[in-house]
Amino acid sequence: NSQQGEVPLSQEIETLGLYLKLEQLRFPEKFEYQIDLHPEVDKMKCLIPTMLIQPFIENSIRHGLRHREKGGLLEVGFARENDQLHVWVEDNGIGREASQRMKTGHHVEYQSRGVDLSSNRVSSLEILKGQTTSVKITDLYTGDGEACGTRIDLLLPYELSTT
């Protein structure tokens, strides 16, 4: 998919599913996942920039879910909101603050740029398509103020293929 600019959402969902299955093999029994597609989204005709969501999923697994003993859950969702596609990635990992405290020397050397690049691509879409886009990252907390995960919300143009 990375060779193409945009692909049907159905293809991107399939690719994300394969990626998540591989990550489950890499981190056995750490997390389950679900991909939710609201019925108003035409996954066959809706186009999405390739490999835009995967870096956010990778971060959820790498920094949040893999540090859990068990019971991790990653949810990826797609819904149509007027002329936009709302994509979310939510995990019940350890949270960004706890993950930051756990960084070792190796983590400092390895600086993932995937989320930064994806965020920049979302901003570029706003210029190219002339539609509002956004990336919002929210830290999740229990009622007691304890970190209990992270949620990423993306708003993208809802674009349909003409074929």
PDB file of C-alpha atoms in Angstrom, residues 18-124:
ATOM      1  CA  LEU A  18      -2.755  -7.993   9.006  1.00  0.00           C
ATOM      2  CA  TYR A  19      -0.411  -5.612  10.822  1.00  0.00           C
ATOM      3  CA  LEU A  20      -2.320  -6.081  14.091  1.00  0.00           C
ATOM      4  CA  LYS A  21      -2.183  -9.874  13.745  1.00  0.00           C
ATOM      5  CA  LEU A  22       1.586  -9.676  13.298  1.00  0.00           C
ATOM      6  CA  GLU A  23       1.905  -7.471  16.371  1.00  0.00           C
ATOM      7  CA  GLN A  24      -0.158  -9.975  18.373  1.00  0.00           C
ATOM      8  CA  LEU A  25       2.369 -12.647  17.385  1.00  0.00           C
ATOM      9  CA  ARG A  26       5.199 -10.332  18.445  1.00  0.00           C
ATOM     10  CA  PHE A  27       3.556  -9.537  21.787  1.00  0.00           C
ATOM     11  CA  PRO A  28       1.568 -12.683  22.613  1.00  0.00           C
ATOM     12  CA  GLU A  29      -1.350 -12.323  25.030  1.00  0.00           C
ATOM     13  CA  LYS A  30      -0.691  -8.590  25.510  1.00  0.00           C
ATOM     14  CA  PHE A  31      -3.708  -7.225  23.676  1.00  0.00           C
ATOM     15  CA  GLU A  32      -6.815  -7.845  21.636  1.00  0.00           C
ATOM     16  CA  TYR A  33      -8.079  -5.505  18.971  1.00  0.00           C
ATOM     17  CA  GLN A  34     -11.256  -4.549  17.235  1.00  0.00           C
ATOM     18  CA  ILE A  35     -11.894  -2.562  14.093  1.00  0.00           C
ATOM     19  CA  ASP A  36     -15.246  -0.772  14.037  1.00  0.00           C
ATOM     20  CA  LEU A  37     -16.714   0.481  10.788  1.00  0.00           C
ATOM     21  CA  HIS A  38     -19.920   2.465  11.106  1.00  0.00           C
ATOM     22  CA  PRO A  39     -22.512   1.564   8.449  1.00  0.00           C
ATOM     23  CA  GLU A  40     -22.606   5.061   6.921  1.00  0.00           C
ATOM     24  CA  VAL A  41     -19.025   4.617   5.679  1.00  0.00           C
ATOM     25  CA  ASP A  42     -18.704   3.073   2.218  1.00  0.00           C
ATOM     26  CA  LYS A  43     -15.483   1.140   2.711  1.00  0.00           C
ATOM     27  CA  MET A  44     -15.328   0.135  -0.951  1.00  0.00           C
ATOM     28  CA  LYS A  45     -15.514   3.679  -2.346  1.00  0.00           C
ATOM     29  CA  CYS A  46     -14.121   5.817   0.486  1.00  0.00           C
ATOM     30  CA  LEU A  47     -10.482   6.688  -0.214  1.00  0.00           C
ATOM     31  CA  ILE A  48      -7.880   7.129   2.493  1.00  0.00           C
ATOM     32  CA  PRO A  49      -4.197   8.078   2.342  1.00  0.00           C
ATOM     33  CA  THR A  50      -2.118   4.913   2.620  1.00  0.00           C
ATOM     34  CA  MET A  51      -0.279   4.045   5.805  1.00  0.00           C
ATOM     35  CA  LEU A  52      -1.641   7.089   7.622  1.00  0.00           C
ATOM     36  CA  ILE A  53      -3.171   5.235  10.573  1.00  0.00           C
ATOM     37  CA  GLN A  54      -0.547   2.511  11.105  1.00  0.00           C
ATOM     38  CA  PRO A  55       1.994   4.748  12.940  1.00  0.00           C
ATOM     39  CA  PHE A  56      -0.646   5.695  15.517  1.00  0.00           C
ATOM     40  CA  ILE A  57      -1.453   2.010  16.048  1.00  0.00           C
ATOM     41  CA  GLU A  58       2.249   1.193  16.312  1.00  0.00           C
ATOM     42  CA  ASN A  59       2.670   3.851  19.014  1.00  0.00           C
ATOM     43  CA  SER A  60      -0.283   2.486  20.974  1.00  0.00           C
ATOM     44  CA  ILE A  61       1.259  -0.965  20.982  1.00  0.00           C
ATOM     45  CA  ARG A  62       4.896   0.035  21.436  1.00  0.00           C
ATOM     46  CA  HIS A  63       4.416   2.605  24.181  1.00  0.00           C
ATOM     47  CA  GLY A  64       1.181   1.612  25.886  1.00  0.00           C
ATOM     48  CA  LEU A  65      -0.075  -1.922  25.411  1.00  0.00           C
ATOM     49  CA  ARG A  66       3.139  -3.921  25.450  1.00  0.00           C
ATOM     50  CA  HIS A  67       3.825  -2.764  29.011  1.00  0.00           C
ATOM     51  CA  ARG A  68       0.568  -4.274  30.282  1.00  0.00           C
ATOM     52  CA  GLU A  69       0.657  -7.738  31.803  1.00  0.00           C
ATOM     53  CA  LYS A  70      -2.569  -8.717  30.010  1.00  0.00           C
ATOM     54  CA  GLY A  71      -5.986  -7.386  29.102  1.00  0.00           C
ATOM     55  CA  GLY A  72      -4.847  -4.813  26.572  1.00  0.00           C
ATOM     56  CA  LEU A  73      -7.408  -3.566  24.097  1.00  0.00           C
ATOM     57  CA  LEU A  74      -6.872  -1.534  20.966  1.00  0.00           C
ATOM     58  CA  GLU A  75      -9.865  -0.111  19.126  1.00  0.00           C
ATOM     59  CA  VAL A  76      -9.691   1.381  15.652  1.00  0.00           C
ATOM     60  CA  GLY A  77     -12.838   3.010  14.343  1.00  0.00           C
ATOM     61  CA  PHE A  78     -14.194   4.729  11.258  1.00  0.00           C
ATOM     62  CA  ALA A  79     -17.309   6.909  11.085  1.00  0.00           C
ATOM     63  CA  ARG A  80     -18.634   9.492   8.676  1.00  0.00           C
ATOM     64  CA  GLU A  81     -19.294  12.943  10.076  1.00  0.00           C
ATOM     65  CA  ASN A  82     -20.811  15.102   7.327  1.00  0.00           C
ATOM     66  CA  ASP A  83     -18.061  15.520   4.726  1.00  0.00           C
ATOM     67  CA  GLN A  84     -15.333  14.074   6.943  1.00  0.00           C
ATOM     68  CA  LEU A  85     -14.077  10.661   7.910  1.00  0.00           C
ATOM     69  CA  HIS A  86     -13.552  10.368  11.663  1.00  0.00           C
ATOM     70  CA  VAL A  87     -10.858   7.816  12.466  1.00  0.00           C
ATOM     71  CA  TRP A  88      -9.929   6.952  16.022  1.00  0.00           C
ATOM     72  CA  VAL A  89      -7.335   4.748  17.658  1.00  0.00           C
ATOM     73  CA  GLU A  90      -7.869   4.100  21.359  1.00  0.00           C
ATOM     74  CA  ASP A  91      -5.904   1.886  23.714  1.00  0.00           C
ATOM     75  CA  ASN A  92      -6.092   1.016  27.385  1.00  0.00           C
ATOM     76  CA  GLY A  93      -2.318   1.033  27.762  1.00  0.00           C
ATOM     77  CA  ILE A  94      -0.227   2.602  30.494  1.00  0.00           C
ATOM     78  CA  GLY A  95      -0.544   6.150  29.118  1.00  0.00           C
ATOM     79  CA  ARG A  96       1.975   8.519  27.598  1.00  0.00           C
ATOM     80  CA  GLU A  97       3.373   9.844  30.879  1.00  0.00           C
ATOM     81  CA  ALA A  98       4.163   6.388  32.286  1.00  0.00           C
ATOM     82  CA  SER A  99       5.626   5.340  28.955  1.00  0.00           C
ATOM     83  CA  GLN A 100       7.883   8.400  28.922  1.00  0.00           C
ATOM     84  CA  ARG A 101       9.214   7.482  32.382  1.00  0.00           C
ATOM     85  CA  MET A 102      10.062   3.966  31.155  1.00  0.00           C
ATOM     86  CA  LYS A 103      12.270   5.082  28.287  1.00  0.00           C
ATOM     87  CA  THR A 104      15.770   3.640  28.341  1.00  0.00           C
ATOM     88  CA  GLY A 105      18.921   4.659  26.515  1.00  0.00           C
ATOM     89  CA  HIS A 106      17.842   2.462  23.608  1.00  0.00           C
ATOM     90  CA  HIS A 107      14.542   4.281  23.369  1.00  0.00           C
ATOM     91  CA  VAL A 108      16.328   7.619  23.270  1.00  0.00           C
ATOM     92  CA  GLU A 109      18.410   6.429  20.303  1.00  0.00           C
ATOM     93  CA  TYR A 110      15.322   5.131  18.510  1.00  0.00           C
ATOM     94  CA  GLN A 111      13.171   8.109  17.652  1.00  0.00           C
ATOM     95  CA  SER A 112      10.066   7.048  15.803  1.00  0.00           C
ATOM     96  CA  ARG A 113       8.946   9.690  13.359  1.00  0.00           C
ATOM     97  CA  GLY A 114       5.851   7.870  12.107  1.00  0.00           C
ATOM     98  CA  VAL A 115       3.339   9.844  14.173  1.00  0.00           C
ATOM     99  CA  ASP A 116       4.999  13.150  13.318  1.00  0.00           C
ATOM    100  CA  LEU A 117       5.015  12.259   9.630  1.00  0.00           C
ATOM    101  CA  SER A 118       1.379  11.130   9.727  1.00  0.00           C
ATOM    102  CA  SER A 119       0.351  14.316  11.547  1.00  0.00           C
ATOM    103  CA  ASN A 120       2.155  16.375   8.897  1.00  0.00           C
ATOM    104  CA  ARG A 121       0.409  14.396   6.151  1.00  0.00           C
ATOM    105  CA  VAL A 122      -2.971  15.161   7.740  1.00  0.00           C
ATOM    106  CA  SER A 123      -2.081  18.875   7.775  1.00  0.00           C
ATOM    107  CA  SER A 124      -1.015  18.687   4.133  1.00  0.00           C
TER     108      SER A 124
END
